CSV table of C-alpha atoms and ligand atoms in Angstrom, one decimal:
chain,number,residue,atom,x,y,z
A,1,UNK,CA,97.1,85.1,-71.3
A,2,UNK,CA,98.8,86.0,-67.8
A,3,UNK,CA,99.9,82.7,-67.4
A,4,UNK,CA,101.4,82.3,-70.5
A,5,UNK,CA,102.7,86.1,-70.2
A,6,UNK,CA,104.3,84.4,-67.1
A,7,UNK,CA,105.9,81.7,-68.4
A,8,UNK,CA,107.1,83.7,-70.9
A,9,UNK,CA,108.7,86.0,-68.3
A,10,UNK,CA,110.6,83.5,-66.6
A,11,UNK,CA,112.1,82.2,-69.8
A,12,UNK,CA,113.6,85.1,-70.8
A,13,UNK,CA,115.0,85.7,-67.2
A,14,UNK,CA,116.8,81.9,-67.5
A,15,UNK,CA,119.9,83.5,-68.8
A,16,UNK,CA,121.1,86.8,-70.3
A,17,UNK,CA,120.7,85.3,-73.9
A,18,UNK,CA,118.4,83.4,-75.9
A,19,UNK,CA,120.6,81.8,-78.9
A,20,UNK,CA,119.1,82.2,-82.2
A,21,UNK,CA,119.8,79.4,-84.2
A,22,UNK,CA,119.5,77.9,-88.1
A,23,UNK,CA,119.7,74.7,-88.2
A,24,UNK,CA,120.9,73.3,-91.5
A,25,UNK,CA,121.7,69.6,-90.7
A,26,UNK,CA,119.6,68.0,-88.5
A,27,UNK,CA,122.3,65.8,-87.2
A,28,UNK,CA,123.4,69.1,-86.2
A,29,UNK,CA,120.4,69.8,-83.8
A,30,UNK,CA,120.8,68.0,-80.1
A,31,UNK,CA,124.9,68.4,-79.9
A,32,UNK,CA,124.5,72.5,-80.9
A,33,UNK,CA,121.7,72.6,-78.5
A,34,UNK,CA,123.8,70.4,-75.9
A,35,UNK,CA,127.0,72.8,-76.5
A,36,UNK,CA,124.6,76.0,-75.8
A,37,UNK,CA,122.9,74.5,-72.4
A,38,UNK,CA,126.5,73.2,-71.6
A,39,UNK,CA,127.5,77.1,-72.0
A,40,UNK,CA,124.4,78.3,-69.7
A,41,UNK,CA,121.9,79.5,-72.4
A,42,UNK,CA,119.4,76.9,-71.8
A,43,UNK,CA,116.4,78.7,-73.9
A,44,UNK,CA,116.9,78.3,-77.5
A,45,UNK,CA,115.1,79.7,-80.9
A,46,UNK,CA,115.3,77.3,-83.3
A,47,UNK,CA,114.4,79.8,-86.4
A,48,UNK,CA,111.8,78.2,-89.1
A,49,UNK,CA,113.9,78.6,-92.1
A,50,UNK,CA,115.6,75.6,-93.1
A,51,UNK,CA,113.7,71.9,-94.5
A,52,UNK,CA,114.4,70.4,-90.7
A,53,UNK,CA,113.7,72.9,-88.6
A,54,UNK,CA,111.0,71.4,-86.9
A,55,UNK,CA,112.7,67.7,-86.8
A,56,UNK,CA,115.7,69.8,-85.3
A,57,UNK,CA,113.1,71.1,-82.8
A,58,UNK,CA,111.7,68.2,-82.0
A,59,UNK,CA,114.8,66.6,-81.6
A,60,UNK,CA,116.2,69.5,-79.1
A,61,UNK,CA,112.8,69.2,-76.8
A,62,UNK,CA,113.3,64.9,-77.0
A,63,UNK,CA,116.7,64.7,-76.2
A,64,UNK,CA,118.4,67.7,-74.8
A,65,UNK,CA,118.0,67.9,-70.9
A,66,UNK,CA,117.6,71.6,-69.4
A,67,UNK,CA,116.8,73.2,-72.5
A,68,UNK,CA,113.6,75.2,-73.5
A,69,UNK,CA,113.8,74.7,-77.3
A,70,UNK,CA,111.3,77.1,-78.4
A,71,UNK,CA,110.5,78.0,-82.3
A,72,UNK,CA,111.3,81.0,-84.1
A,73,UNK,CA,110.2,82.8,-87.2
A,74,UNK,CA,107.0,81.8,-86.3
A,75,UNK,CA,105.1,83.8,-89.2
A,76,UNK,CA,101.9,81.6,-90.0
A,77,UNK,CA,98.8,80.0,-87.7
A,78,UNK,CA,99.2,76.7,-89.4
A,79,UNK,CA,103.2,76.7,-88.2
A,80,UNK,CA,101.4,77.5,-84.4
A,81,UNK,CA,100.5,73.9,-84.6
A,82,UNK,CA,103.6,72.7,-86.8
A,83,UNK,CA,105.6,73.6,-83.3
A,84,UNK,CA,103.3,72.6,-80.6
A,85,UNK,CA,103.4,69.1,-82.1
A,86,UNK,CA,107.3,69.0,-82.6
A,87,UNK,CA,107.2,70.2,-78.7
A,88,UNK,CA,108.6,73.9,-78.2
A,89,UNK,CA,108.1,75.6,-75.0
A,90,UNK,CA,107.9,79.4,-76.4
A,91,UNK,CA,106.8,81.1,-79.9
A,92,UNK,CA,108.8,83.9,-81.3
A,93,UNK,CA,107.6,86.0,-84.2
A,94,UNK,CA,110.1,88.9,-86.0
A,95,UNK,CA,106.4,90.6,-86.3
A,96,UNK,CA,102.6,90.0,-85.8
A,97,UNK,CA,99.3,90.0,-87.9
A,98,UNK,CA,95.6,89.5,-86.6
A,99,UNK,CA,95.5,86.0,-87.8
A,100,UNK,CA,99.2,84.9,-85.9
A,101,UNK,CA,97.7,87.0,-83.4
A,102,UNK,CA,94.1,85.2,-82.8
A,103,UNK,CA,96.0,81.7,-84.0
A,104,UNK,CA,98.2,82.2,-80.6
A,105,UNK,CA,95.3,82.9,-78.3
A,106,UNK,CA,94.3,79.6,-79.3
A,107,UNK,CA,97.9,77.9,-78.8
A,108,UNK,CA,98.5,76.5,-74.9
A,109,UNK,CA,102.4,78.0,-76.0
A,110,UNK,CA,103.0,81.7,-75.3
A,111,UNK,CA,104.7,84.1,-78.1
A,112,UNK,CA,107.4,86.6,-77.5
A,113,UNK,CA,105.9,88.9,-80.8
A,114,UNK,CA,108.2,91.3,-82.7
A,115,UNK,CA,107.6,94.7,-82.4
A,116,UNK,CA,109.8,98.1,-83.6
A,117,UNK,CA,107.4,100.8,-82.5
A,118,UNK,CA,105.4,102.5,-80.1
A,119,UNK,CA,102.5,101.8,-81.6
A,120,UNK,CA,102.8,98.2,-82.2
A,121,UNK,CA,103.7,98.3,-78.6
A,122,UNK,CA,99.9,99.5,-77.3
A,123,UNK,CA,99.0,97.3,-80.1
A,124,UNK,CA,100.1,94.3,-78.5
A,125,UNK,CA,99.5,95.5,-74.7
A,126,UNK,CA,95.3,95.6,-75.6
A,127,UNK,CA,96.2,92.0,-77.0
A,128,UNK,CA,97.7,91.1,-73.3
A,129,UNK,CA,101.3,91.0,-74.4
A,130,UNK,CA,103.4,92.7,-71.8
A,131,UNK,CA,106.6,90.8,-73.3
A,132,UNK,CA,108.3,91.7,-76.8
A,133,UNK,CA,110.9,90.9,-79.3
A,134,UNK,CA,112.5,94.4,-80.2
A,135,UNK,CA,113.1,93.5,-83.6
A,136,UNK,CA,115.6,94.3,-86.3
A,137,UNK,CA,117.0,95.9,-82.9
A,138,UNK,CA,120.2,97.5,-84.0
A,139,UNK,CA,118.3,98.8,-87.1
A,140,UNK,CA,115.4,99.9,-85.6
A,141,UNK,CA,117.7,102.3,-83.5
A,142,UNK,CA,119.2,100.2,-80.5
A,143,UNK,CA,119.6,100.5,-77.1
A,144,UNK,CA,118.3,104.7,-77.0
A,145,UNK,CA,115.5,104.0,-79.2
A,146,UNK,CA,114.6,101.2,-76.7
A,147,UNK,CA,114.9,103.2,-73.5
A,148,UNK,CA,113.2,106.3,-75.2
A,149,UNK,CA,110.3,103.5,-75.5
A,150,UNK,CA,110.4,102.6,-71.6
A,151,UNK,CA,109.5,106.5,-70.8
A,152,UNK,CA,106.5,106.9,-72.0
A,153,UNK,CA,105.2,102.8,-72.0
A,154,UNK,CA,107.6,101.6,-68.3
A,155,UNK,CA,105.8,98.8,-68.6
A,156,UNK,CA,106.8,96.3,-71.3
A,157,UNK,CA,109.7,94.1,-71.3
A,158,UNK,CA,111.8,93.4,-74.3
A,159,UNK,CA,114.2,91.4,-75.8
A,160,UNK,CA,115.8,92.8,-79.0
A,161,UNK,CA,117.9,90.9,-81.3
A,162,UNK,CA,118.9,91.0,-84.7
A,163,UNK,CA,122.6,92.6,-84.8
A,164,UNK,CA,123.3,92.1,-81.2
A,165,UNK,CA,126.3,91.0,-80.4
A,166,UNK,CA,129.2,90.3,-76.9
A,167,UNK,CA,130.5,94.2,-77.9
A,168,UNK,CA,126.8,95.6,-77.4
A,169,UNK,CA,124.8,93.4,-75.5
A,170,UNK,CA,125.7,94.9,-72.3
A,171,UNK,CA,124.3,97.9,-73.0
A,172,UNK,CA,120.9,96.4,-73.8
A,173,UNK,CA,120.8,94.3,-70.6
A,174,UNK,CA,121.3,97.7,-68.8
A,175,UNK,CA,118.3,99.3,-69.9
A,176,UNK,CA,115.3,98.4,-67.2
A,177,UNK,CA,113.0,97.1,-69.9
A,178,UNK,CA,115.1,94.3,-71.2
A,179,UNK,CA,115.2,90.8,-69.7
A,180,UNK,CA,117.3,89.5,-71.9
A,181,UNK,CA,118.6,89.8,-75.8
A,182,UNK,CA,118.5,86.9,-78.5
A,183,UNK,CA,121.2,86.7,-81.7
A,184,UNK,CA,122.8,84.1,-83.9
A,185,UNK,CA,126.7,85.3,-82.7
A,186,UNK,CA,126.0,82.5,-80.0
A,187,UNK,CA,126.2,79.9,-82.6
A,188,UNK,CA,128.5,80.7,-85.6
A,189,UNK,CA,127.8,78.6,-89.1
A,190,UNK,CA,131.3,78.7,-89.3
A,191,UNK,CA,131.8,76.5,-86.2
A,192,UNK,CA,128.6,74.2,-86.6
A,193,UNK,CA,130.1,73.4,-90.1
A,194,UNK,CA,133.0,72.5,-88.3
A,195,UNK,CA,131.4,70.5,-85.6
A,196,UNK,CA,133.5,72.5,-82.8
A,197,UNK,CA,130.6,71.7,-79.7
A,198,UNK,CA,133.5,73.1,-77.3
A,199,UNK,CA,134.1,76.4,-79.3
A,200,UNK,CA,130.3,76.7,-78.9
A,201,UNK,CA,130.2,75.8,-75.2
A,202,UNK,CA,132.8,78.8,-75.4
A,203,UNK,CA,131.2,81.3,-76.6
A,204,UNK,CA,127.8,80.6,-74.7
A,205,UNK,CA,129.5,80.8,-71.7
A,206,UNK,CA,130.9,84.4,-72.7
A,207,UNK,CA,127.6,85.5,-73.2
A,208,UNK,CA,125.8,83.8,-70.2
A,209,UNK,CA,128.3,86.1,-68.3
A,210,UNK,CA,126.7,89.0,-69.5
A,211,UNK,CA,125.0,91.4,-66.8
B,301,LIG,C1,116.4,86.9,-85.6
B,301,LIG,O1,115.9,86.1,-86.3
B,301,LIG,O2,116.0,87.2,-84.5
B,301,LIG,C2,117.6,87.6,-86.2
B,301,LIG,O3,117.8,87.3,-87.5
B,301,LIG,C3,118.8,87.2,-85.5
B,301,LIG,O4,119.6,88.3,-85.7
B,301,LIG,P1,121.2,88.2,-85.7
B,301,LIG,O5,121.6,87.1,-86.7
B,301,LIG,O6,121.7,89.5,-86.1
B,301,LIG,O7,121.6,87.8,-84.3
């Protein structure tokens, strides 16, 4: 469990966002994931919610150099294995259950697990985790709610996501328990429809920027 805690440290410290992405064509898949490393986000979520998903995964941890395609919406023990065979590096769950939980002790990949509350928090710390995603982050009450959390439990490192965003990043990736925050504004439907890699490469750039 340390190790993995560690590995899952240093992949949220690769840059100060971790794209969060639905893939709906898997043609799609390697030049999104190419645009993003090309922009300095080279850890990516590919989200399980579409058919390809994990053929889009796969194809990101084949053919994209630099990037640490990991899987997302991770909900289930028997998608634990779905990903490990299509190759991701990281597991990220918007929540946990005993059965993801004991599934993931089991996996060789580490998981980032969702949490919104104290409690979940200790939860998760007797488990080993020392890492968190602070999920629906802007709903479950931001950047305050998240720093009131680091009083009382210093310890644990976050990444929220869900409704982050360029406008409010910043003042997540001030607060000393966040290593980094994850959101979909990194990769716009509107520009993978349109196939715009460079407008892409743009934005990730914005938001590798971020301090
Ligand atoms: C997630 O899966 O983590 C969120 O749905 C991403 O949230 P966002 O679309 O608000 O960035």
């Amino acid at each position: 469990m340390e190790n993995k805690q560690k590995i899952i440290h240093d992949i949220m410290l690769l840059a100060p966002v971790i794209p969060v992405v639905v893939v709906e064509e898997v043609g799609h898949a390697v030049k999104l994931a190419k645009a993003l490393v090309a922009g300095g986000l080279p850890a990516i979520e590919v989200t399980l919610r579409t058919p390809v998903a994990l053929e889009a995964l796969k194809a990101i941890a084949e053919e994209v150099e630099g990037a640490f395609a990991g899987a997302g919406t991770v909900v289930t023990p028997a998608q634990i294995k779905q990903v490990e065979e299509a190759g991701a590096k990281f597991m990220v769950s918007p929540g946990v259950s005993e059965n993801l939980l004991d599934a993931a002790d089991d996996s060789p990949l580490p998981l980032l697990p969702g949490t919104a509350t104290a409690s979940e928090v200790m939860r998760l710390g007797e488990r080993g985790y020392g890492h968190m995603k602070f999920f629906p982050g802007s709903l479950a009450g931001g950047a305050p709610y998240l720093k009131a959390l680091s009083g009382p439990l210093p310890d644990y490192r976050f990444c929220p996501t869900g409704g982050v965003s360029l406008a409010n990043a910043g003042e997540y990736l001030g607060l000393q328990n966040v290593l980094c925050v994850g959101g979909s504004w990194v990769a716009p439907k509107n520009l993978v429809e349109a196939r715009d890699w460079d407008g892409i490469t743009k934005i990730a750039r914005e938001a590798a920027g971020l301090k």
